[in-house]
């Protein structure tokens, strides 16, 4: 609810809406690693990939179909983890 309200408020201020990233939930359920230090290490790697052009070119060379398959797998994993959470709820 707060995410929707903040997105509406940002649109009123003529900026891009702010959204949360559910991909993180899928990655956490896949790797079972929710450590902040791991997140910080990923941030450092992303900065290194952005600064060094040779590493950026390596990531850029990944074909679109491979990235599409990765994204499909990630969102399927998010769906499965959400259904698993709903299945654990007691009525």
Short mmCIF file of C-alpha atoms in Angstrom, two decimals:
data_model
loop_
_atom_site.label_atom_id
_atom_site.label_comp_id
_atom_site.label_asym_id
_atom_site.label_seq_id
_atom_site.Cartn_x
_atom_site.Cartn_y
_atom_site.Cartn_z
CA UNK A 1 0.00 0.00 0.00
CA UNK A 2 2.78 2.41 0.89
CA UNK A 3 4.60 1.58 -2.36
CA UNK A 4 1.51 2.47 -4.41
CA UNK A 5 0.97 5.68 -2.47
CA UNK A 6 4.59 6.74 -2.90
CA UNK A 7 4.43 5.99 -6.63
CA UNK A 8 1.27 8.11 -6.92
CA UNK A 9 2.92 10.92 -4.97
CA UNK A 10 6.04 10.83 -7.16
CA UNK A 11 3.87 11.03 -10.30
CA UNK A 12 2.21 14.14 -8.91
CA UNK A 13 5.68 15.64 -8.53
CA UNK A 14 6.46 14.75 -12.20
CA UNK A 15 9.14 12.21 -11.33
CA UNK A 16 9.41 8.52 -12.11
CA UNK A 17 7.48 6.27 -9.72
CA UNK A 18 9.49 4.49 -7.06
CA UNK A 19 8.93 0.75 -6.89
CA UNK A 20 10.32 -2.07 -4.82
CA UNK A 21 12.22 -4.85 -6.50
CA UNK A 22 10.65 -8.27 -5.98
CA UNK A 23 13.59 -9.89 -7.75
CA UNK A 24 15.48 -9.73 -4.48
CA UNK A 25 12.91 -12.05 -2.89
CA UNK A 26 13.44 -14.58 -5.67
CA UNK A 27 17.22 -14.42 -5.34
CA UNK A 28 17.01 -14.83 -1.56
CA UNK A 29 14.68 -17.83 -1.85
CA UNK A 30 16.97 -19.37 -4.47
CA UNK A 31 20.29 -18.85 -2.65
CA UNK A 32 18.97 -18.84 0.95
CA UNK A 33 21.34 -15.94 1.62
CA UNK A 34 19.80 -12.80 3.10
CA UNK A 35 22.99 -11.36 4.56
CA UNK A 36 23.61 -7.62 4.21
CA UNK A 37 27.31 -8.18 3.67
CA UNK A 38 26.51 -10.26 0.57
CA UNK A 39 24.39 -7.37 -0.72
CA UNK A 40 27.21 -4.92 -0.14
CA UNK A 41 29.63 -7.21 -1.99
CA UNK A 42 27.22 -7.34 -4.93
CA UNK A 43 27.08 -3.54 -4.91
CA UNK A 44 30.87 -3.34 -5.06
CA UNK A 45 30.92 -5.76 -8.01
CA UNK A 46 28.29 -3.71 -9.84
CA UNK A 47 30.33 -0.54 -9.35
CA UNK A 48 33.46 -2.30 -10.62
CA UNK A 49 31.54 -3.58 -13.66
CA UNK A 50 30.30 -0.06 -14.33
CA UNK A 51 33.70 1.61 -14.04
CA UNK A 52 35.84 -0.87 -15.97
CA UNK A 53 34.75 -0.83 -19.59
CA UNK A 54 36.19 -4.27 -20.44
CA UNK A 55 34.08 -5.92 -17.74
CA UNK A 56 31.04 -3.92 -18.86
CA UNK A 57 31.57 -5.14 -22.43
CA UNK A 58 31.70 -8.71 -21.15
CA UNK A 59 28.32 -8.33 -19.43
CA UNK A 60 26.93 -6.50 -22.47
CA UNK A 61 27.92 -9.40 -24.73
CA UNK A 62 25.39 -11.74 -23.09
CA UNK A 63 22.66 -12.44 -25.68
CA UNK A 64 19.16 -11.10 -25.05
CA UNK A 65 17.64 -14.59 -25.17
CA UNK A 66 19.89 -15.69 -22.28
CA UNK A 67 18.90 -12.67 -20.21
CA UNK A 68 15.24 -13.31 -21.06
CA UNK A 69 15.54 -16.89 -19.84
CA UNK A 70 17.20 -15.69 -16.66
CA UNK A 71 14.46 -13.14 -16.00
CA UNK A 72 11.75 -15.75 -16.71
CA UNK A 73 13.37 -18.14 -14.25
CA UNK A 74 13.71 -15.41 -11.63
CA UNK A 75 10.07 -14.34 -11.80
CA UNK A 76 8.90 -17.97 -11.83
CA UNK A 77 10.93 -18.43 -8.66
CA UNK A 78 9.24 -15.38 -7.13
CA UNK A 79 5.83 -16.83 -8.00
CA UNK A 80 6.68 -20.21 -6.49
CA UNK A 81 7.96 -18.63 -3.28
CA UNK A 82 4.77 -16.54 -3.04
CA UNK A 83 2.58 -19.61 -3.51
CA UNK A 84 4.67 -21.42 -0.90
CA UNK A 85 4.04 -18.59 1.57
CA UNK A 86 0.31 -18.71 0.84
CA UNK A 87 0.32 -22.49 1.34
CA UNK A 88 1.84 -22.12 4.82
CA UNK A 89 -0.93 -19.78 5.99
CA UNK A 90 -3.41 -21.28 8.39
CA UNK A 91 -7.07 -20.54 7.79
#
